[in-house]
């Protein structure tokens, strides 16, 4: 790296921590100085930027402003929560540990509870963990952003899973400390302390928790957090909220937010399991060691920068040509593929077919609460073979995701089938150094194979969790980078954000303010005009609430780009639509207007 680039990146690594940097925004919504020009970067530079952003997760505390992942207070709270889980594991009668969240946070709740229930099953213990995702299991595989705004729905779903339980450890996950659905659940816990102990996981300091009124409620997310802070003093509530730095694409908490959620909760639950079942007490050192293993995971993954860049380039080309990217996975790596693919829809306004995931064994392997979700959600490899493969050609990317513990002969069979239609076949395989998995034939079939070699692990379960995190980082980089190359991002903002809940509505208004320089009121008006597709706002529209606006926006596309073109040029909506049709690359359309 050139000296100037190095000096510049060193200062921008910490720039977001300054109190003057985008002071009105919480960390989770700030734009990351490291990725300011990600929209102009090559594939390999995008990967380097994403690596630098991910590395911010493990930076040490550098002042009093923000707690970090490895801060003493954070580690101490992780220990306390692990001990709470340990107590329940040792006497699970009438007890439950519930993990809940919206969007990515709910998906990770599912992934983590599945893994730890499996671990219990292996010890012939009954399941103790339950997950809740706003919008139900369909939200595991698709974007269901509206239920995030519904605190009552959150409360009801929590009551339902906890029926008959006398002791519940509730872990609410909201990266931005913002989802009303989770606020409602925490409120329920605070109302019934005899049953519920609330834990909140998120990545903003308490004073940055969202403070907007929630319709029909007397509490806000921030007021709930403040009450939890009081209770935390007597260890009756717990806040795990280190800052991990702004996301590479502003507000895209599926990335670092999701990774850090996985890290923190796996550290807690692993420590609890070790304490309950192998007599290994929860210690500060043990927690720290586990965290360091995840830090190492980042190094091992990004050591494959070149391979990742090549994959990203291939996926970017496919998307640019209007073709598709398919992940074919085995085991929980496949679940990560399903998750990453589903997130492309709300994050990049992608089409359902653009990036899709498939899992060997289908719903049986996914093992979700609601089982098969119907013909709109076909996820098995057989579905891929019947519904997708026939239409593939060399312009489509297929990525195999597997580990040495999976059925390598099945991977090879799939590779052979795919090769009949496209040579654009790639593989990512995790294995322990020295392992001689018989997958040479797979390599020969693939145009690129990323072999990620891991040092012999302290434990099999830790290794598997590292493989999962590594796969998550890799897929997040791939799908984010491919959409950046497709021109979906302006600077480091997702322009074509769907305005389907109140958080996204506020983000869209802010983005319009930032890019147009117009006052907030004018930006909100332009946004509403684009949502309702009118050049003049009626009283009916202006007197409706955000829920009505976001409901209407469900069926709209290009809302923010249209509003921006109108704001910048003063043209009508119809003219703006024509303009965007002529220039479908949102980044270039916006640049043309700004020029
Ligand atoms: C973010 C993702 C969203 C969030 C969801 C919950 O990349 O698309 O679906 O996960 O909005 O956010 P939070 O802050 O409550 O975890």
Coordinates of C-alpha atoms and ligand atoms in Angstrom, one line a residue:
X1 CA 0.0 0.0 0.0
X2 CA 1.3 3.5 -0.9
X3 CA 2.3 5.6 2.1
X4 CA -0.4 8.2 1.4
X5 CA -3.1 5.6 1.1
X6 CA -2.0 4.1 4.3
X7 CA -1.9 7.4 6.3
X8 CA -5.3 8.3 4.8
X9 CA -6.8 4.9 5.7
X10 CA -5.4 5.1 9.3
X11 CA -7.1 8.4 9.9
X12 CA -10.4 7.4 8.3
X13 CA -10.5 4.2 10.4
X14 CA -11.2 6.2 13.5
X15 CA -12.8 9.3 12.0
X16 CA -16.4 8.0 12.7
X17 CA -15.6 8.0 16.4
X18 CA -15.2 11.8 16.6
X19 CA -18.2 13.5 18.2
X20 CA -18.3 15.9 15.2
X21 CA -18.7 13.1 12.7
X22 CA -22.3 13.0 11.5
X23 CA -23.4 13.9 15.1
X24 CA -27.1 13.5 14.5
X25 CA -26.8 9.9 13.5
X26 CA -26.3 6.8 15.6
X27 CA -23.2 4.7 14.7
X28 CA -25.4 2.1 13.0
X29 CA -26.6 4.7 10.5
X30 CA -23.5 6.7 10.0
X31 CA -21.7 6.4 6.7
X32 CA -18.3 4.8 6.9
X33 CA -15.4 7.1 5.8
X34 CA -13.5 4.0 4.6
X35 CA -16.0 3.3 1.9
X36 CA -16.9 6.8 0.7
X37 CA -15.9 5.9 -2.9
X38 CA -16.8 2.2 -2.9
X39 CA -19.1 2.9 -5.8
X40 CA -16.0 3.7 -8.0
X41 CA -13.8 0.9 -6.8
X42 CA -12.6 -2.2 -8.6
X43 CA -13.5 -5.6 -7.3
X44 CA -10.2 -6.1 -5.4
X45 CA -10.5 -2.6 -3.9
X46 CA -14.0 -3.3 -2.7
X47 CA -12.8 -6.4 -1.0
X48 CA -10.0 -4.5 0.7
X49 CA -12.5 -1.9 1.9
X50 CA -14.9 -4.5 3.3
X51 CA -12.0 -6.2 5.1
X52 CA -11.0 -2.9 6.7
X53 CA -14.6 -2.3 7.7
X54 CA -14.9 -5.7 9.2
X55 CA -11.6 -5.3 11.1
X56 CA -13.2 -2.3 12.9
X57 CA -15.3 -4.8 14.8
X58 CA -12.2 -5.8 16.8
X59 CA -10.6 -2.5 17.3
X60 CA -9.8 -1.7 20.9
X61 CA -11.6 1.0 22.8
X62 CA -9.8 4.3 22.0
X63 CA -11.5 6.8 24.3
X64 CA -14.5 7.1 26.5
X65 CA -17.0 7.5 23.7
X66 CA -17.7 4.0 22.6
X67 CA -17.5 0.5 24.2
X68 CA -16.1 -2.0 21.8
X69 CA -16.4 -5.8 21.3
X70 CA -13.4 -6.5 23.5
X71 CA -14.0 -3.8 26.2
X72 CA -13.9 -5.0 29.8
X73 CA -17.5 -4.0 30.5
X74 CA -18.7 -5.9 27.4
X75 CA -16.8 -9.1 28.3
X76 CA -18.0 -8.8 31.9
X77 CA -21.7 -8.6 30.8
X78 CA -21.2 -11.6 28.4
X79 CA -19.9 -13.6 31.4
X80 CA -23.0 -12.6 33.5
X81 CA -25.4 -13.6 30.7
X82 CA -23.5 -16.8 30.1
X83 CA -23.9 -17.7 33.8
X84 CA -27.7 -17.0 33.6
X85 CA -27.9 -19.4 30.7
X86 CA -25.8 -22.0 32.6
X87 CA -28.3 -21.9 35.5
X88 CA -31.1 -22.6 33.1
X89 CA -29.2 -25.4 31.3
X90 CA -28.6 -27.1 34.7
X91 CA -32.2 -26.9 35.6
X92 CA -34.3 -26.4 32.5
X93 CA -37.7 -27.1 34.0
X94 CA -40.4 -24.6 32.9
X95 CA -37.6 -22.4 31.4
X96 CA -36.7 -21.1 28.0
X97 CA -34.1 -18.9 26.3
X98 CA -35.7 -16.8 23.5
X99 CA -33.7 -15.0 20.8
X100 CA -35.7 -12.5 18.8
X101 CA -35.2 -9.9 16.1
X102 CA -36.3 -8.4 12.8
X103 CA -34.8 -9.0 9.4
X104 CA -31.2 -10.1 9.7
X105 CA -31.3 -10.1 13.5
X106 CA -34.2 -12.6 13.4
X107 CA -32.4 -14.7 10.9
X108 CA -29.4 -14.9 13.1
X109 CA -31.6 -15.7 16.1
X110 CA -32.8 -18.7 14.0
X111 CA -29.3 -19.8 13.0
X112 CA -27.9 -19.6 16.5
X113 CA -30.9 -21.3 18.3
X114 CA -30.8 -24.1 15.7
X115 CA -27.1 -24.7 16.3
X116 CA -27.4 -24.7 20.1
X117 CA -30.6 -26.9 20.1
X118 CA -28.6 -29.3 17.9
X119 CA -25.8 -29.3 20.5
X120 CA -28.4 -30.1 23.2
X121 CA -29.8 -32.9 21.1
X122 CA -26.4 -34.4 20.7
X123 CA -26.2 -34.5 24.5
X124 CA -29.7 -36.1 24.6
X125 CA -31.1 -32.9 26.2
X126 CA -34.3 -31.4 25.1
X127 CA -34.4 -28.1 23.2
X128 CA -34.2 -25.0 25.3
X129 CA -33.8 -22.3 22.7
X130 CA -36.6 -20.6 20.7
X131 CA -36.3 -18.0 18.0
X132 CA -38.8 -15.3 17.0
X133 CA -38.5 -13.4 13.7
X134 CA -40.8 -10.5 13.0
X135 CA -43.1 -11.6 10.2
X136 CA -42.7 -15.3 10.9
X137 CA -40.7 -17.9 9.0
X138 CA -41.3 -16.3 5.6
X139 CA -39.0 -13.5 6.9
X140 CA -36.2 -16.0 7.1
X141 CA -36.2 -16.2 3.3
X142 CA -37.7 -12.9 2.2
X143 CA -38.1 -9.3 3.1
X144 CA -40.9 -8.7 5.6
X145 CA -40.0 -5.2 6.8
X146 CA -43.4 -4.0 8.0
X147 CA -43.8 -6.2 11.1
X148 CA -40.7 -4.5 12.5
X149 CA -42.8 -1.5 13.3
X150 CA -45.3 -3.4 15.4
X151 CA -44.5 -3.6 19.1
X152 CA -47.8 -5.4 19.9
X153 CA -47.0 -8.1 17.5
X154 CA -43.7 -8.5 19.2
X155 CA -45.3 -8.8 22.6
X156 CA -47.9 -11.3 21.4
X157 CA -45.3 -13.5 19.7
X158 CA -43.2 -13.6 22.8
X159 CA -46.1 -14.4 25.0
X160 CA -47.0 -17.2 22.6
X161 CA -43.6 -19.0 22.7
X162 CA -43.4 -18.6 26.4
X163 CA -46.8 -19.9 27.3
X164 CA -46.6 -21.9 30.5
X165 CA -43.0 -21.0 31.2
X166 CA -42.0 -19.8 34.6
X167 CA -38.5 -18.5 33.7
X168 CA -37.5 -16.9 30.5
X169 CA -34.2 -15.4 29.5
X170 CA -35.2 -13.1 26.6
X171 CA -32.5 -11.9 24.2
X172 CA -33.8 -9.1 22.0
X173 CA -31.6 -8.2 19.1
X174 CA -31.8 -4.8 17.4
X175 CA -28.5 -3.7 15.8
X176 CA -29.7 -0.1 15.7
X177 CA -31.5 -0.2 19.1
X178 CA -34.4 0.8 17.0
X179 CA -37.0 -1.9 16.1
X180 CA -40.4 -1.3 17.8
X181 CA -41.1 -5.0 17.5
X182 CA -38.2 -5.7 19.9
X183 CA -39.0 -2.7 22.1
X184 CA -42.4 -4.1 22.6
X185 CA -41.0 -7.5 23.7
X186 CA -38.5 -5.8 26.1
X187 CA -41.4 -3.8 27.5
X188 CA -43.3 -7.0 28.2
X189 CA -40.2 -8.4 30.0
X190 CA -40.0 -5.2 32.1
X191 CA -43.7 -5.6 33.0
X192 CA -43.2 -9.2 34.2
X193 CA -39.9 -9.4 35.9
X194 CA -41.0 -12.5 37.8
X195 CA -40.8 -14.5 34.6
X196 CA -38.6 -12.6 32.2
X197 CA -35.0 -11.4 32.4
X198 CA -34.3 -9.1 29.4
X199 CA -31.0 -8.9 27.5
X200 CA -30.6 -6.5 24.7
X201 CA -28.0 -6.9 21.9
X202 CA -27.3 -4.0 19.6
X203 CA -24.5 -1.8 18.4
X204 CA -25.2 1.8 19.5
X205 CA -24.6 3.4 22.9
X206 CA -27.9 3.8 24.9
X207 CA -28.2 7.6 24.2
X208 CA -28.3 6.8 20.5
X209 CA -31.2 4.4 20.9
X210 CA -34.2 5.5 18.7
X211 CA -36.4 7.9 20.5
X212 CA -39.2 8.5 18.0
X213 CA -42.7 7.9 19.4
X214 CA -44.1 4.5 18.6
X215 CA -47.8 4.9 17.6
X216 CA -50.1 3.6 20.3
X217 CA -47.3 3.2 22.8
X218 CA -46.2 5.2 25.8
X219 CA -42.6 4.0 25.4
X220 CA -39.9 4.5 22.9
X221 CA -36.9 2.2 22.3
X222 CA -34.8 4.7 24.2
X223 CA -37.1 4.8 27.2
X224 CA -37.0 1.0 27.4
X225 CA -33.2 1.1 27.2
X226 CA -33.1 3.6 30.0
X227 CA -35.2 1.4 32.3
X228 CA -33.0 -1.5 31.4
X229 CA -29.9 0.5 32.3
X230 CA -31.4 1.1 35.8
X231 CA -32.2 -2.6 36.2
X232 CA -28.7 -3.6 34.9
X233 CA -27.2 -2.0 38.1
X234 CA -28.9 -4.8 40.1
X235 CA -28.2 -7.4 37.4
X236 CA -31.9 -7.9 36.5
X237 CA -31.4 -6.8 32.9
X238 CA -28.4 -6.8 30.6
X239 CA -27.2 -4.6 27.8
X240 CA -24.7 -5.9 25.3
X241 CA -24.1 -2.9 23.0
X242 CA -20.5 -2.4 21.8
X243 CA -20.0 -0.2 18.8
X244 CA -18.6 -1.9 15.7
X245 CA -18.3 1.1 13.5
X246 CA -20.5 2.2 10.6
X247 CA -21.5 -0.3 8.0
X248 CA -19.7 -0.4 4.6
X249 CA -23.0 0.4 2.9
X250 CA -24.7 2.9 5.3
X251 CA -27.3 1.3 7.6
X252 CA -26.7 -2.2 6.1
X253 CA -26.7 -3.9 9.5
X254 CA -26.9 -7.3 7.9
X255 CA -23.1 -7.0 7.5
X256 CA -21.1 -6.1 10.7
X257 CA -24.3 -5.9 12.8
X258 CA -25.2 -9.5 11.9
X259 CA -21.6 -10.8 12.2
X260 CA -21.2 -9.2 15.6
X261 CA -24.5 -10.6 16.8
X262 CA -23.4 -14.1 15.8
X263 CA -20.0 -13.6 17.5
X264 CA -21.5 -12.3 20.8
X265 CA -24.3 -14.8 21.2
X266 CA -22.2 -17.8 20.2
X267 CA -19.6 -16.7 22.7
X268 CA -22.3 -16.5 25.5
X269 CA -24.0 -19.7 24.7
X270 CA -20.8 -21.7 24.1
X271 CA -19.5 -20.6 27.5
X272 CA -22.7 -21.5 29.1
X273 CA -22.7 -25.0 27.5
X274 CA -19.1 -25.6 28.5
X275 CA -19.9 -24.6 32.1
X276 CA -23.1 -26.7 32.3
X277 CA -21.9 -29.8 30.5
X278 CA -18.1 -30.0 30.8
X279 CA -17.5 -28.4 34.1
X280 CA -15.5 -25.5 32.5
X281 CA -16.5 -22.4 34.5
X282 CA -17.3 -19.2 32.6
X283 CA -14.1 -17.1 32.8
X284 CA -13.0 -13.7 31.5
X285 CA -10.1 -15.3 29.8
X286 CA -12.3 -18.0 28.2
X287 CA -14.7 -15.4 26.7
X288 CA -11.8 -13.3 25.4
X289 CA -10.1 -16.4 23.8
X290 CA -13.3 -17.3 22.0
X291 CA -13.6 -13.7 20.7
X292 CA -10.0 -13.8 19.5
X293 CA -10.8 -17.0 17.6
X294 CA -13.4 -15.0 15.6
X295 CA -10.9 -12.2 15.0
X296 CA -8.6 -14.8 13.5
X297 CA -11.5 -16.0 11.4
X298 CA -11.5 -12.6 9.7
X299 CA -7.8 -12.9 9.0
X300 CA -8.1 -16.4 7.6
X301 CA -11.0 -15.4 5.4
X302 CA -9.6 -12.2 4.0
X303 CA -6.2 -13.9 3.4
X304 CA -8.2 -15.2 0.3
X305 CA -8.6 -11.6 -1.0
X306 CA -7.7 -12.6 -4.5
X307 CA -10.1 -15.5 -4.7
X308 CA -12.9 -13.4 -3.2
X309 CA -12.3 -10.6 -5.6
X310 CA -12.5 -13.0 -8.6
X311 CA -15.8 -14.3 -7.3
X312 CA -17.1 -10.8 -6.8
X313 CA -16.1 -9.9 -10.3
X314 CA -17.9 -12.9 -11.8
X315 CA -21.0 -12.3 -9.7
X316 CA -20.9 -8.6 -10.6
X317 CA -20.7 -9.4 -14.3
X318 CA -23.7 -11.8 -14.1
X319 CA -25.8 -9.2 -12.4
X320 CA -24.8 -6.5 -14.8
X321 CA -26.0 -8.7 -17.7
X322 CA -29.3 -9.2 -15.9
X323 CA -28.4 -12.8 -15.2
X324 CA -28.3 -14.6 -11.8
X325 CA -26.2 -15.9 -9.0
X326 CA -27.1 -19.1 -7.2
X327 CA -25.7 -20.5 -4.0
X328 CA -25.9 -24.2 -3.6
X329 CA -25.0 -25.1 -0.1
X330 CA -24.7 -28.0 2.3
X331 CA -25.5 -27.9 6.1
X332 CA -25.6 -24.6 7.9
X333 CA -23.4 -22.9 5.2
X334 CA -26.4 -23.3 3.0
X335 CA -28.6 -21.5 5.5
X336 CA -26.1 -18.6 5.3
X337 CA -26.5 -18.7 1.6
X338 CA -30.3 -18.6 1.9
X339 CA -30.0 -15.6 4.3
X340 CA -27.5 -13.7 2.2
X341 CA -29.7 -14.1 -0.9
X342 CA -32.9 -13.1 0.8
X343 CA -31.2 -9.9 2.0
X344 CA -30.4 -8.7 -1.5
X345 CA -34.0 -7.9 -2.1
X346 CA -34.5 -5.2 0.5
X347 CA -30.9 -4.1 0.6
X348 CA -30.3 -3.5 -3.1
X349 CA -33.9 -3.6 -4.5
X350 CA -32.8 -6.8 -6.2
X351 CA -35.2 -9.1 -7.9
X352 CA -36.1 -12.4 -6.2
X353 CA -34.4 -14.3 -9.0
X354 CA -31.2 -12.2 -9.0
X355 CA -29.5 -14.0 -6.1
X356 CA -31.0 -17.2 -4.8
X357 CA -29.9 -19.8 -2.2
X358 CA -30.6 -23.5 -2.1
X359 CA -30.0 -26.1 0.7
X360 CA -29.3 -29.7 0.4
X361 CA -32.2 -31.5 2.1
X362 CA -34.6 -28.6 1.7
X363 CA -36.8 -27.7 4.6
X364 CA -35.9 -31.0 6.5
X365 CA -32.4 -29.6 6.7
X366 CA -33.4 -26.1 7.5
X367 CA -35.6 -27.3 10.3
X368 CA -37.5 -24.1 10.8
X369 CA -40.6 -23.8 13.1
X370 CA -43.2 -23.6 10.4
X371 CA -41.7 -26.2 8.0
X372 CA -42.2 -25.9 4.2
X373 CA -43.3 -22.4 3.3
X374 CA -45.0 -23.2 0.0
X375 CA -44.3 -22.9 -3.7
X376 CA -43.1 -19.2 -3.5
X377 CA -40.2 -20.4 -1.4
X378 CA -38.5 -23.4 -3.1
X379 CA -35.2 -24.0 -1.5
X380 CA -34.1 -27.6 -2.0
X381 CA -31.4 -28.6 -4.5
X382 CA -34.1 -30.6 -6.3
X383 CA -36.0 -27.3 -6.8
X384 CA -32.8 -25.8 -8.2
X385 CA -32.5 -28.7 -10.6
X386 CA -36.1 -28.5 -11.8
X387 CA -36.8 -24.8 -11.7
X388 CA -33.5 -22.9 -12.3
X389 CA -30.9 -25.1 -13.9
X390 CA -32.7 -25.6 -17.2
X391 CA -32.5 -21.8 -17.9
X392 CA -28.8 -21.3 -16.9
X393 CA -26.0 -20.6 -19.2
X394 CA -22.4 -19.3 -19.0
X395 CA -23.5 -15.9 -18.0
X396 CA -25.0 -17.2 -14.7
X397 CA -22.8 -17.9 -11.6
X398 CA -23.3 -20.9 -9.5
X399 CA -21.4 -21.1 -6.2
X400 CA -21.0 -24.4 -4.2
X401 CA -20.6 -23.9 -0.5
X402 CA -19.4 -26.9 1.5
X403 CA -17.0 -28.2 4.1
X404 CA -14.9 -31.3 4.5
X405 CA -17.6 -32.8 6.8
X406 CA -20.3 -32.7 4.1
X407 CA -21.1 -35.4 1.6
X408 CA -18.4 -34.6 -1.0
X409 CA -19.8 -37.1 -3.5
X410 CA -23.1 -35.3 -3.5
X411 CA -21.3 -32.0 -4.1
X412 CA -19.6 -33.6 -7.0
X413 CA -22.8 -34.9 -8.4
X414 CA -24.3 -31.4 -8.3
X415 CA -21.2 -29.9 -9.8
X416 CA -21.5 -32.3 -12.8
X417 CA -25.1 -31.4 -13.3
X418 CA -24.4 -27.7 -13.2
X419 CA -21.5 -28.0 -15.6
X420 CA -23.8 -29.4 -18.2
X421 CA -25.3 -25.9 -18.4
X422 CA -22.7 -23.4 -17.3
X423 CA -18.9 -23.3 -16.9
X424 CA -19.3 -20.4 -14.6
X425 CA -19.2 -22.7 -11.6
X426 CA -17.2 -21.8 -8.5
X427 CA -16.7 -23.4 -5.1
X428 CA -15.9 -22.4 -1.5
X429 CA -14.7 -25.2 0.7
X430 CA -13.6 -25.1 4.3
X431 CA -11.3 -27.7 5.7
X432 CA -8.8 -28.4 8.4
X433 CA -5.1 -28.0 7.4
X434 CA -3.8 -31.4 6.3
X435 CA -7.2 -32.8 5.5
X436 CA -7.2 -34.8 2.3
X437 CA -10.8 -34.5 1.2
X438 CA -11.4 -36.3 -2.0
X439 CA -12.7 -33.2 -3.8
X440 CA -10.1 -32.9 -6.6
X441 CA -12.8 -33.8 -9.2
X442 CA -14.9 -31.0 -7.9
X443 CA -12.0 -28.6 -8.4
X444 CA -11.5 -29.7 -11.9
X445 CA -15.2 -28.9 -12.7
X446 CA -15.0 -25.4 -11.2
X447 CA -13.6 -22.3 -12.9
X448 CA -12.5 -21.2 -9.4
X449 CA -12.2 -23.0 -6.1
X450 CA -11.5 -21.2 -2.9
X451 CA -10.0 -23.6 -0.4
X452 CA -10.0 -22.1 3.1
X453 CA -7.7 -24.0 5.3
X454 CA -8.1 -23.9 9.1
X455 CA -5.6 -24.8 11.8
X456 CA -6.6 -27.8 13.8
X457 CA -9.3 -26.5 16.2
X458 CA -9.6 -26.5 20.0
X459 CA -13.1 -27.9 19.5
X460 CA -15.3 -29.1 16.6
X461 CA -18.1 -26.8 17.4
X462 CA -15.9 -23.7 17.5
X463 CA -14.5 -24.6 14.1
X464 CA -17.9 -25.0 12.7
X465 CA -18.9 -21.6 14.0
X466 CA -15.8 -20.1 12.4
X467 CA -16.7 -21.7 9.1
X468 CA -20.1 -20.1 9.3
X469 CA -18.8 -16.7 10.1
X470 CA -16.2 -17.0 7.4
X471 CA -18.9 -18.0 4.9
X472 CA -21.1 -15.1 6.0
X473 CA -18.3 -12.6 5.5
X474 CA -17.5 -14.0 2.1
X475 CA -21.1 -14.0 0.9
X476 CA -21.8 -10.6 2.3
X477 CA -18.8 -9.3 0.4
X478 CA -19.8 -11.1 -2.8
X479 CA -23.4 -9.9 -2.9
X480 CA -22.6 -6.4 -1.7
X481 CA -19.6 -6.1 -4.1
X482 CA -21.6 -7.5 -7.0
X483 CA -24.4 -4.9 -6.5
X484 CA -21.9 -2.1 -6.1
X485 CA -20.4 -3.2 -9.5
X486 CA -23.9 -3.2 -10.9
X487 CA -24.2 0.5 -10.0
X488 CA -26.7 0.2 -7.2
X489 CA -24.8 2.2 -4.7
X490 CA -24.1 6.0 -4.7
X491 CA -21.0 6.8 -2.7
X492 CA -21.7 4.4 0.1
X493 CA -25.4 4.8 0.2
X494 CA -28.0 2.4 -1.1
X495 CA -30.0 4.8 -3.3
X496 CA -32.9 2.6 -4.2
X497 CA -33.8 1.7 -0.7
X498 CA -37.3 0.3 -0.2
X499 CA -39.3 2.5 2.1
X500 CA -41.2 -0.3 3.8
X501 CA -40.9 0.6 7.4
X502 CA -40.4 3.7 9.6
X503 CA -36.6 3.2 9.9
X504 CA -36.2 3.0 6.1
X505 CA -38.6 6.0 5.6
X506 CA -36.5 8.2 7.9
X507 CA -33.3 6.9 6.2
X508 CA -34.7 7.7 2.8
X509 CA -35.7 11.3 3.9
X510 CA -32.2 11.8 5.4
X511 CA -30.5 10.6 2.2
X512 CA -32.5 13.0 0.1
X513 CA -31.5 15.8 2.4
X514 CA -27.9 14.9 2.2
X515 CA -27.8 14.5 -1.6
X516 CA -30.1 17.4 -2.6
X517 CA -29.2 19.9 0.1
X518 CA -32.9 20.7 0.4
X519 CA -34.7 21.2 3.7
X520 CA -36.2 18.1 5.5
X521 CA -39.8 19.1 4.9
X522 CA -39.2 19.5 1.1
X523 CA -37.5 16.1 1.0
X524 CA -40.3 14.4 2.8
X525 CA -42.8 15.9 0.4
X526 CA -40.8 14.7 -2.6
X527 CA -40.6 11.2 -1.0
X528 CA -44.3 11.1 -0.5
X529 CA -45.0 12.3 -4.1
X530 CA -42.8 9.4 -5.3
X531 CA -44.5 6.9 -3.0
X532 CA -48.0 8.0 -4.1
X533 CA -46.9 8.8 -7.7
X534 CA -48.5 12.3 -7.6
X535 CA -47.1 15.7 -8.5
X536 CA -49.3 17.4 -5.9
X537 CA -49.9 16.0 -2.4
X538 CA -53.5 15.8 -1.3
X539 CA -54.8 16.4 2.3
X540 CA -55.6 12.7 2.4
X541 CA -51.9 11.9 1.9
X542 CA -50.4 14.5 4.2
X543 CA -52.8 13.6 7.0
X544 CA -52.0 9.8 6.8
X545 CA -49.4 8.3 9.1
X546 CA -46.1 6.6 8.4
X547 CA -47.7 3.1 8.5
X548 CA -50.0 4.1 5.6
X549 CA -47.0 5.6 3.7
X550 CA -44.8 2.6 4.1
X551 CA -47.7 0.2 3.3
X552 CA -48.3 2.1 0.0
X553 CA -44.5 2.0 -0.7
X554 CA -44.5 -1.8 -0.7
X555 CA -45.6 -1.9 -4.3
X556 CA -43.4 0.9 -5.5
X557 CA -39.9 0.8 -7.1
X558 CA -37.3 3.5 -7.5
X559 CA -39.0 5.7 -4.9
X560 CA -35.9 7.5 -3.6
X561 CA -34.2 7.9 -7.0
X562 CA -37.4 9.4 -8.4
X563 CA -37.8 11.8 -5.5
X564 CA -34.1 12.9 -5.8
X565 CA -34.4 13.5 -9.6
X566 CA -37.5 15.7 -8.9
X567 CA -35.7 17.6 -6.1
X568 CA -32.6 18.2 -8.2
X569 CA -34.2 19.1 -11.5
X570 CA -37.6 20.4 -10.4
X571 CA -39.1 18.1 -13.1
X572 CA -42.4 16.2 -12.8
X573 CA -42.6 12.6 -11.7
X574 CA -43.3 11.4 -15.2
X575 CA -40.2 13.2 -16.5
X576 CA -38.1 11.8 -13.7
X577 CA -39.4 8.3 -14.6
X578 CA -38.4 8.7 -18.2
X579 CA -35.0 10.0 -17.1
X580 CA -34.4 6.9 -14.9
X581 CA -35.6 4.6 -17.6
X582 CA -33.0 6.0 -20.0
X583 CA -30.3 5.6 -17.3
X584 CA -31.1 2.5 -15.3
X585 CA -27.8 2.6 -13.4
X586 CA -29.0 4.6 -10.4
X587 CA -25.6 5.8 -9.6
X588 CA -25.1 7.3 -13.0
X589 CA -28.6 8.7 -13.2
X590 CA -28.0 10.6 -9.9
X591 CA -24.5 11.7 -11.0
X592 CA -26.0 13.1 -14.2
X593 CA -28.5 15.1 -12.2
X594 CA -26.0 16.3 -9.7
X595 CA -23.7 17.5 -12.5
Ligands
LIG1 C1 -30.3 -4.7 7.4 C2 -31.5 -5.6 7.1 C3 -32.7 -5.3 7.9 C4 -32.4 -5.3 9.4 C5 -33.7 -5.1 10.2 C6 -33.5 -5.1 11.7 O1 -29.3 -4.9 6.5 O2 -31.8 -5.5 5.7 O3 -33.7 -6.3 7.6 O4 -31.9 -6.5 9.8 O5 -34.3 -3.9 9.8 O6 -32.7 -4.1 12.1 P1 -32.2 -4.0 13.6 O7 -31.4 -2.7 13.7 O8 -33.5 -4.0 14.5 O9 -31.4 -5.2 13.9

